[in-house]
Amino acid sequence: MDFNVKKLASGAGVFFTRAVQFTEEKLGQAEKTELDPHLENLITRADCTKNWTEKILRQTEVLLQPNPIDHTGARIEEFIYDKLEKKLPSRTTNAELLGQYMLDASNEFGQGTPYGSTLVTVGEYQKRLGSAEREFIQTSAATFLTPLRNFLEGDWRTISKERRLLENRRLDLDICKTRLKKAKQAEAKAAAAPDFQETRPRNYVLSASASALQSGWESWDVDPGTGISEQSKLLSEEVDKAEHELRVAQTEFDRQAEVTRLLLEGISSTHLNHQRCLQDFAEAQATYYAQCHHYMHELQRELNKCANAVGTSYQSAACPDPVSAAFPSGPLSPGTTAPASSSSKPKTLAMEQTQLPITGTRKAKVLYDYDAHDSSELSLLADELITVYTVPGMDPDWLFGERGNEKGKVPVTYLELLS
C-alpha cells in the first residue's frame, strides 16, 4: 500500500511538472524543443491521412446504408455483432422487400390479370436488384470498409500512443534543460557574490542585523585546502545532477522519436493498401451497376412485350414470344398483327438469322458470366473471346454472337469490344 501511494504521488508530481512546462511554453515563458522537420512532415501527413480516412469511411457507410436509423436498425445491429465478435447475418435489402411486397400483391389481385402479371414481372426483377445490392454491400464491406476501419482502430491507435509518449519525453527534456539552466545561474550568482568579511573596512562596526547576516554566511564551512565553501559544493553537485538528468532525458527522447518516425513512415504502406482497396471498391461498383443495367434492360423489354400483347389482343394475357419479337423475319403487312407465340423451331430460326445481312463483324472479350434466358440467347463465360456483329432491326443493347458452332444474342454490357 505504501509503495502504491508513493508511486501515485510520484506520478502526480511528474504530471504537475509537465503541466507547468506546457503552460509556460504556451505563454512564451519557456523554451520548447522543436522536432526534426522530417518528423514534423510525417506527423502532418499522418494527421491528414487519419482525418480523410474517417471522412471517406463515414461517407461510404452513408452510401451503402443511406438511412441507418430505420426499422431494421442496420448500424446498431452491426455494432452489436461486431462487439460480440459474431458474423452478421444476411439482411434483406429494401429492393428485395419491395419485390416481395409486389409478389404478395399479385396474389391478391390475381396473377392472371394484366396488373397482377406486371406486378409479378417487376417484383421478380426488384428481388434480383436487391440480391445484387446485397452482394455489392457485402463485397464493399469486406474489401474496402474493413481495411479502413482496421487502420483507424489498430494502426492509428498505436501511432497516437507513441506520439503521446514522444510529447511526454519532449516535456521531460525541456524540464531538464530549464532545471540545468537555473542551476548554472545559481552557481554563477554564488560565485560572483563578494566575500562580506573581505570587503568591509578594518575598523567598521557591525550592526545587529549585519552581525546576524555574517553569522549566516559564516555557517557555511570552507575547505581549507581548496578554499571552496559548502554552498559552492552543493551548487556544483546540483549542476552535475541536472546535466546527468538532461543526458538521460535526451537519450529517451531520441529513442522515442526514432520509434515514432518508423511508425509514421509506415503510412506510405497504408496508402498503397488503401489504393488497392479503392480499386476493389470501384470494381465491385462496376459489377453492381452492370448487373443493374442488365436487369433493368430486361425488365423494360418484358414490360414492352406485355404492353404490346395487351394492345393487340384483349382476350389473351400472354406475352409475345421473345424470339419472334427480337428477330422479325420480315416487315409486317398493314393491318397484320404479330402472332402471340411462334411455332418455329429454334434451329429453323437460327438459319433465318444467319441469312440476314451482317454488319460490323469483330472480336469481343466477355467481362462477366451470363446465362442465356432462352434459346435465342448465347451463354457466356468470363474472359472468353467471341465474334459479334449486328443484324438489321436488332435492339442496340444486344449483339449477335458466335462461338464455334454456337450462335445467339448477347448483351452489350457484358462485352468489351476489341479493335
Coordinates of C-alpha atoms in Angstrom, one line a residue:
M1 CA 0.0 0.0 0.0
D2 CA 2.8 2.4 0.8
F3 CA 4.5 1.6 -2.5
N4 CA 1.3 2.4 -4.4
V5 CA 0.9 5.7 -2.6
K6 CA 4.5 6.7 -3.3
K7 CA 4.1 5.8 -6.9
L8 CA 0.9 7.7 -7.1
A9 CA 2.5 10.7 -5.5
S10 CA 5.5 10.5 -7.8
G11 CA 3.2 10.2 -10.9
A12 CA 1.2 13.2 -9.7
G13 CA 4.4 15.2 -9.3
V14 CA 5.6 14.3 -12.8
F15 CA 2.2 15.2 -14.2
F16 CA 2.2 18.6 -12.4
T17 CA 5.7 19.4 -13.6
R18 CA 4.8 18.6 -17.2
A19 CA 1.7 20.7 -16.9
V20 CA 3.7 23.7 -15.7
Q21 CA 6.2 23.3 -18.5
F22 CA 3.4 23.0 -21.1
T23 CA 1.7 26.1 -19.7
E24 CA 4.8 28.2 -19.7
E25 CA 5.5 27.1 -23.3
K26 CA 2.0 28.3 -24.4
L27 CA 2.6 31.6 -22.6
G28 CA 6.0 32.0 -24.1
Q29 CA 7.8 31.9 -20.8
A30 CA 9.8 28.7 -21.5
E31 CA 11.8 27.3 -24.4
K32 CA 10.4 24.4 -26.4
T33 CA 12.4 21.8 -28.2
E34 CA 11.4 21.7 -31.9
L35 CA 11.1 18.3 -33.6
D36 CA 13.0 17.4 -36.7
P37 CA 11.5 18.9 -39.9
H38 CA 11.2 15.4 -41.4
L39 CA 9.4 14.1 -38.4
E40 CA 7.0 17.2 -38.4
N41 CA 6.2 16.5 -42.0
L42 CA 5.4 12.8 -41.2
I43 CA 3.1 13.8 -38.4
T44 CA 1.3 16.3 -40.6
R45 CA 0.9 13.6 -43.3
A46 CA -0.4 11.1 -40.8
D47 CA -2.9 13.5 -39.3
C48 CA -4.2 14.2 -42.9
T49 CA -4.4 10.5 -43.6
K50 CA -6.4 9.9 -40.4
N51 CA -8.8 12.8 -41.0
W52 CA -9.6 11.9 -44.6
T53 CA -9.9 8.2 -43.9
E54 CA -12.5 8.9 -41.3
K55 CA -14.5 11.1 -43.7
I56 CA -14.3 8.5 -46.6
L57 CA -15.3 5.7 -44.3
R58 CA -18.2 7.6 -42.8
Q59 CA -19.5 8.7 -46.3
T60 CA -19.1 5.2 -47.7
E61 CA -21.2 3.9 -44.9
V62 CA -23.8 6.5 -45.8
L63 CA -23.7 5.5 -49.4
L64 CA -24.2 1.8 -48.7
Q65 CA -26.8 2.4 -46.0
P66 CA -28.4 5.8 -46.6
N67 CA -30.8 5.6 -43.7
P68 CA -29.1 3.8 -40.7
I69 CA -31.9 4.7 -38.2
D70 CA -34.7 2.8 -40.0
H71 CA -36.9 0.0 -38.9
T72 CA -34.1 -2.5 -39.5
G73 CA -31.6 -0.8 -37.1
A74 CA -28.8 -1.7 -39.6
R75 CA -25.9 0.2 -38.0
I76 CA -26.9 -0.7 -34.4
E77 CA -27.1 -4.3 -35.4
E78 CA -23.7 -4.2 -37.0
F79 CA -22.2 -2.6 -33.9
I80 CA -23.6 -5.2 -31.6
Y81 CA -22.4 -8.1 -33.7
D82 CA -19.0 -6.5 -34.0
K83 CA -18.7 -6.2 -30.2
L84 CA -19.8 -9.8 -29.7
E85 CA -17.3 -10.9 -32.4
K86 CA -20.0 -12.7 -34.3
K87 CA -20.8 -12.9 -38.0
L88 CA -23.5 -10.5 -39.1
P89 CA -26.5 -12.5 -40.6
S90 CA -27.6 -11.8 -44.2
R91 CA -30.1 -8.9 -44.2
T92 CA -33.0 -8.4 -46.7
T93 CA -32.4 -5.3 -48.8
N94 CA -35.1 -2.7 -49.4
A95 CA -35.4 -3.7 -53.1
E96 CA -35.9 -7.4 -52.1
L97 CA -38.5 -6.4 -49.6
L98 CA -40.3 -4.2 -52.3
G99 CA -40.2 -7.2 -54.7
Q100 CA -41.7 -9.5 -52.1
Y101 CA -44.5 -7.0 -51.5
M102 CA -45.2 -6.8 -55.2
L103 CA -45.4 -10.6 -55.4
D104 CA -47.8 -10.7 -52.4
A105 CA -49.9 -8.1 -54.0
S106 CA -50.1 -10.0 -57.3
N107 CA -51.5 -13.0 -55.4
E108 CA -54.2 -10.7 -54.0
F109 CA -55.1 -9.2 -57.4
G110 CA -54.6 -12.4 -59.4
Q111 CA -51.6 -13.2 -61.4
G112 CA -53.7 -13.8 -64.5
T113 CA -54.8 -10.2 -64.7
P114 CA -52.7 -7.6 -66.6
Y115 CA -51.9 -5.7 -63.4
G116 CA -51.1 -8.9 -61.4
S117 CA -48.8 -10.3 -64.1
T118 CA -47.0 -6.9 -64.3
L119 CA -46.5 -7.0 -60.5
V120 CA -45.0 -10.4 -60.8
T121 CA -42.6 -9.3 -63.5
V122 CA -41.5 -6.1 -61.7
G123 CA -41.3 -7.9 -58.3
E124 CA -39.0 -10.6 -59.6
Y125 CA -36.6 -8.1 -61.1
Q126 CA -36.7 -6.0 -57.9
K127 CA -35.7 -9.0 -56.0
R128 CA -32.8 -9.6 -58.4
L129 CA -31.7 -6.0 -58.0
G130 CA -31.9 -6.4 -54.2
S131 CA -29.8 -9.5 -54.4
A132 CA -27.2 -7.7 -56.5
E133 CA -27.2 -4.8 -54.0
R134 CA -26.7 -7.1 -51.0
E135 CA -23.8 -8.8 -52.8
F136 CA -22.3 -5.3 -53.5
I137 CA -22.6 -4.2 -49.9
Q138 CA -21.0 -7.3 -48.6
T139 CA -18.2 -7.1 -51.1
S140 CA -17.6 -3.4 -50.4
A141 CA -17.6 -4.0 -46.6
A142 CA -15.0 -6.8 -46.9
T143 CA -12.7 -5.2 -49.4
F144 CA -13.0 -1.5 -48.6
L145 CA -14.7 -0.6 -45.3
T146 CA -12.9 -3.3 -43.2
P147 CA -9.3 -2.2 -44.1
L148 CA -10.1 1.5 -43.5
R149 CA -11.7 0.6 -40.1
N150 CA -8.8 -1.6 -39.2
F151 CA -6.4 1.3 -39.8
L152 CA -8.3 3.7 -37.6
E153 CA -8.9 1.2 -34.8
G154 CA -5.5 -0.5 -35.0
D155 CA -2.5 1.2 -36.6
W156 CA -3.7 4.7 -35.8
R157 CA -4.2 3.9 -32.1
T158 CA -0.6 2.6 -31.9
I159 CA 0.7 5.8 -33.7
S160 CA -1.3 8.0 -31.3
K161 CA 0.0 6.2 -28.3
E162 CA 3.7 6.6 -29.4
R163 CA 3.1 10.3 -30.3
R164 CA 1.8 10.9 -26.7
L165 CA 4.9 9.2 -25.3
L166 CA 7.1 11.4 -27.6
E167 CA 5.3 14.5 -26.3
N168 CA 5.9 13.5 -22.7
R169 CA 9.6 12.8 -23.5
R170 CA 9.9 16.2 -25.0
L171 CA 8.4 17.9 -22.0
D172 CA 10.7 16.0 -19.7
L173 CA 13.7 17.0 -21.9
D174 CA 12.7 20.7 -21.7
I175 CA 12.1 20.4 -17.9
C176 CA 15.7 19.1 -17.5
K177 CA 17.0 21.9 -19.7
T178 CA 15.2 24.5 -17.6
R179 CA 16.5 22.9 -14.4
L180 CA 20.1 22.9 -15.6
K181 CA 19.8 26.5 -16.7
K182 CA 18.6 27.6 -13.3
A183 CA 21.3 25.5 -11.5
K184 CA 24.0 27.2 -13.6
Q185 CA 22.5 30.6 -12.9
A186 CA 22.5 29.9 -9.2
E187 CA 26.1 28.7 -9.3
A188 CA 27.3 31.7 -11.2
K189 CA 25.5 34.1 -8.8
A190 CA 27.1 32.4 -5.8
A191 CA 30.5 32.6 -7.4
A192 CA 30.0 36.3 -8.2
A193 CA 28.8 37.2 -4.7
P194 CA 31.6 39.2 -2.8
D195 CA 33.1 37.9 0.5
F196 CA 31.4 40.1 3.2
Q197 CA 34.4 39.8 5.6
E198 CA 37.0 41.0 3.0
T199 CA 35.1 44.0 1.6
R200 CA 34.3 45.7 5.0
P201 CA 36.8 48.3 6.4
R202 CA 39.1 47.2 9.2
N203 CA 37.6 49.4 11.9
Y204 CA 33.9 49.0 10.6
V205 CA 31.4 48.4 13.4
L206 CA 28.7 45.9 12.5
S207 CA 25.1 46.5 13.3
A208 CA 22.9 43.8 14.9
S209 CA 21.4 42.8 11.5
A210 CA 24.7 42.7 9.8
S211 CA 26.1 40.6 12.6
A212 CA 23.3 38.1 12.1
L213 CA 23.9 38.1 8.3
Q214 CA 27.6 37.5 8.9
S215 CA 26.8 34.6 11.2
G216 CA 24.7 33.1 8.5
W217 CA 27.5 33.4 5.9
E218 CA 30.0 32.0 8.4
S219 CA 27.8 29.0 9.0
W220 CA 29.0 27.6 5.6
D221 CA 32.2 25.7 6.2
V222 CA 35.1 26.5 3.9
D223 CA 37.5 23.8 2.8
P224 CA 41.0 25.0 4.0
G225 CA 42.7 23.1 1.2
T226 CA 40.6 24.4 -1.8
G227 CA 39.0 27.4 -0.3
I228 CA 35.6 26.3 -1.6
S229 CA 32.6 26.7 0.6
E230 CA 30.0 24.0 1.3
Q231 CA 27.4 26.1 -0.6
S232 CA 29.5 26.1 -3.7
K233 CA 29.9 22.4 -3.5
L234 CA 26.2 21.8 -3.2
L235 CA 25.6 24.1 -6.2
S236 CA 28.2 22.3 -8.2
E237 CA 26.7 18.9 -7.3
E238 CA 23.3 20.3 -8.4
V239 CA 24.6 21.3 -11.8
D240 CA 26.2 17.8 -12.3
K241 CA 22.9 16.1 -11.3
A242 CA 21.0 18.4 -13.7
E243 CA 23.5 17.6 -16.5
H244 CA 23.1 13.9 -15.9
E245 CA 19.3 14.0 -16.0
L246 CA 19.5 16.0 -19.2
R247 CA 21.6 13.4 -20.9
V248 CA 19.2 10.6 -19.8
A249 CA 16.2 12.7 -21.0
Q250 CA 17.9 13.4 -24.3
T251 CA 18.6 9.7 -24.8
E252 CA 15.0 8.7 -24.1
F253 CA 13.7 11.5 -26.3
D254 CA 15.9 10.4 -29.3
R255 CA 14.8 6.8 -28.8
Q256 CA 11.1 7.6 -28.8
A257 CA 11.5 10.0 -31.7
E258 CA 13.0 7.1 -33.7
V259 CA 10.2 4.7 -32.8
T260 CA 7.6 7.3 -33.8
R261 CA 9.4 8.1 -37.0
L262 CA 9.4 4.4 -38.1
L263 CA 5.6 4.1 -37.4
L264 CA 4.8 7.3 -39.3
E265 CA 6.8 6.2 -42.3
G266 CA 4.5 3.1 -42.4
I267 CA 1.8 5.5 -43.6
S268 CA 3.2 5.0 -47.1
S269 CA 2.3 1.3 -46.9
T270 CA -1.1 2.3 -45.6
H271 CA -1.7 4.5 -48.7
L272 CA -0.7 1.6 -51.0
N273 CA -3.1 -0.8 -49.2
H274 CA -5.9 1.8 -49.4
Q275 CA -5.2 2.3 -53.1
R276 CA -5.7 -1.4 -53.7
C277 CA -8.9 -1.3 -51.7
L278 CA -10.2 1.6 -53.8
Q279 CA -9.6 -0.4 -56.9
D280 CA -11.5 -3.4 -55.5
F281 CA -14.3 -1.0 -54.4
A282 CA -14.5 0.5 -57.9
E283 CA -14.6 -3.0 -59.5
A284 CA -17.4 -4.0 -57.2
Q285 CA -19.3 -0.9 -58.1
A286 CA -18.8 -1.6 -61.8
T287 CA -20.1 -5.1 -61.5
Y288 CA -23.1 -4.0 -59.5
Y289 CA -24.1 -1.2 -61.9
A290 CA -23.6 -3.5 -64.9
Q291 CA -25.9 -6.1 -63.3
C292 CA -28.5 -3.4 -62.5
H293 CA -28.3 -2.1 -66.1
H294 CA -28.8 -5.6 -67.5
Y295 CA -31.7 -6.3 -65.2
M296 CA -33.4 -3.0 -65.9
H297 CA -33.0 -3.5 -69.6
E298 CA -34.5 -7.0 -69.4
L299 CA -37.4 -5.6 -67.3
Q300 CA -38.1 -2.9 -69.9
R301 CA -38.1 -5.5 -72.6
E302 CA -40.5 -7.7 -70.7
L303 CA -42.8 -4.8 -69.9
N304 CA -42.8 -3.7 -73.6
K305 CA -43.7 -7.1 -74.7
C306 CA -46.6 -7.4 -72.2
A307 CA -47.8 -3.9 -73.2
N308 CA -47.8 -4.9 -76.9
A309 CA -49.7 -8.1 -76.1
V310 CA -52.3 -6.2 -74.2
G311 CA -52.6 -3.7 -77.1
T312 CA -53.0 -6.3 -79.8
S313 CA -55.2 -8.8 -78.1
Y314 CA -57.5 -8.1 -75.2
Q315 CA -58.5 -11.7 -74.9
S316 CA -55.1 -13.1 -74.2
A317 CA -52.8 -12.0 -71.3
A318 CA -49.9 -14.0 -72.5
C319 CA -46.8 -12.0 -73.7
P320 CA -45.4 -12.5 -77.2
D321 CA -42.5 -14.9 -77.7
P322 CA -39.2 -13.0 -77.1
V323 CA -37.6 -14.9 -80.0
S324 CA -40.1 -13.6 -82.6
A325 CA -40.2 -10.2 -81.0
A326 CA -36.4 -9.8 -81.1
F327 CA -35.8 -11.3 -84.6
P328 CA -38.6 -10.4 -87.0
S329 CA -38.4 -12.5 -90.2
G330 CA -39.6 -9.6 -92.3
P331 CA -41.8 -6.5 -92.5
L332 CA -45.4 -7.0 -91.5
S333 CA -48.1 -6.1 -93.9
P334 CA -50.5 -3.3 -93.0
G335 CA -53.4 -4.5 -90.8
T336 CA -51.5 -7.7 -89.8
T337 CA -50.7 -8.3 -86.2
A338 CA -47.8 -10.4 -84.9
P339 CA -48.8 -13.8 -83.5
A340 CA -48.7 -14.2 -79.8
S341 CA -46.4 -17.2 -80.0
S342 CA -44.2 -18.8 -82.6
S343 CA -44.3 -22.4 -83.6
S344 CA -40.9 -22.2 -85.5
K345 CA -38.2 -24.4 -84.1
P346 CA -35.0 -22.7 -82.7
K347 CA -33.0 -24.5 -85.4
T348 CA -35.0 -23.0 -88.2
L349 CA -35.0 -19.6 -86.6
A350 CA -31.2 -19.7 -86.3
M351 CA -30.9 -20.5 -90.0
E352 CA -33.1 -17.5 -90.8
Q353 CA -30.9 -15.3 -88.6
T354 CA -27.7 -16.3 -90.3
Q355 CA -29.2 -15.3 -93.7
L356 CA -29.7 -11.7 -92.5
P357 CA -27.1 -9.1 -93.6
I358 CA -24.2 -8.9 -91.3
T359 CA -22.6 -5.6 -90.4
G360 CA -19.5 -4.7 -88.2
T361 CA -18.1 -8.2 -87.5
R362 CA -15.5 -8.0 -84.8
K363 CA -14.0 -9.8 -81.8
A364 CA -15.2 -9.2 -78.2
K365 CA -14.0 -10.2 -74.8
V366 CA -16.6 -11.4 -72.3
L367 CA -16.4 -9.4 -69.0
Y368 CA -18.8 -11.4 -66.8
D369 CA -20.6 -14.8 -66.9
Y370 CA -24.0 -14.7 -68.5
D371 CA -26.7 -17.4 -68.5
A372 CA -29.0 -17.5 -71.5
H373 CA -32.6 -17.0 -70.6
D374 CA -34.0 -18.7 -73.8
S375 CA -32.8 -20.5 -76.9
S376 CA -32.3 -17.2 -78.8
E377 CA -29.5 -16.1 -76.4
L378 CA -25.9 -17.4 -76.0
S379 CA -24.5 -18.2 -72.6
L380 CA -21.1 -16.6 -71.9
L381 CA -18.1 -17.3 -69.7
A382 CA -15.9 -14.5 -68.4
D383 CA -12.6 -13.8 -70.3
E384 CA -13.5 -15.8 -73.3
L385 CA -13.3 -14.4 -76.9
I386 CA -16.3 -14.5 -79.2
T387 CA -17.2 -13.0 -82.6
V388 CA -20.1 -10.4 -82.5
Y389 CA -22.0 -8.5 -85.1
T390 CA -25.3 -6.7 -85.6
V391 CA -28.3 -7.5 -87.7
P392 CA -30.9 -5.2 -89.1
G393 CA -33.8 -4.4 -86.7
M394 CA -31.9 -5.7 -83.7
D395 CA -32.1 -3.9 -80.3
P396 CA -29.0 -1.6 -79.9
D397 CA -28.3 -3.0 -76.5
W398 CA -27.8 -6.5 -77.9
L399 CA -25.4 -8.1 -80.4
F400 CA -25.4 -11.4 -82.2
G401 CA -22.5 -13.6 -81.0
E402 CA -20.8 -16.7 -82.4
R403 CA -18.6 -19.2 -80.6
G404 CA -17.7 -22.1 -82.8
N405 CA -21.0 -23.6 -83.9
E406 CA -23.0 -21.9 -81.2
K407 CA -24.8 -18.7 -82.0
G408 CA -27.2 -16.3 -80.2
K409 CA -27.9 -12.9 -78.8
V410 CA -25.5 -11.5 -76.2
P411 CA -25.9 -8.3 -74.1
V412 CA -23.5 -5.4 -74.9
T413 CA -22.9 -4.6 -71.3
Y414 CA -21.2 -8.0 -70.7
L415 CA -18.7 -7.4 -73.6
E416 CA -15.5 -5.5 -74.2
L417 CA -15.3 -4.8 -78.0
L418 CA -11.8 -5.3 -79.4
S419 CA -10.3 -3.5 -82.3

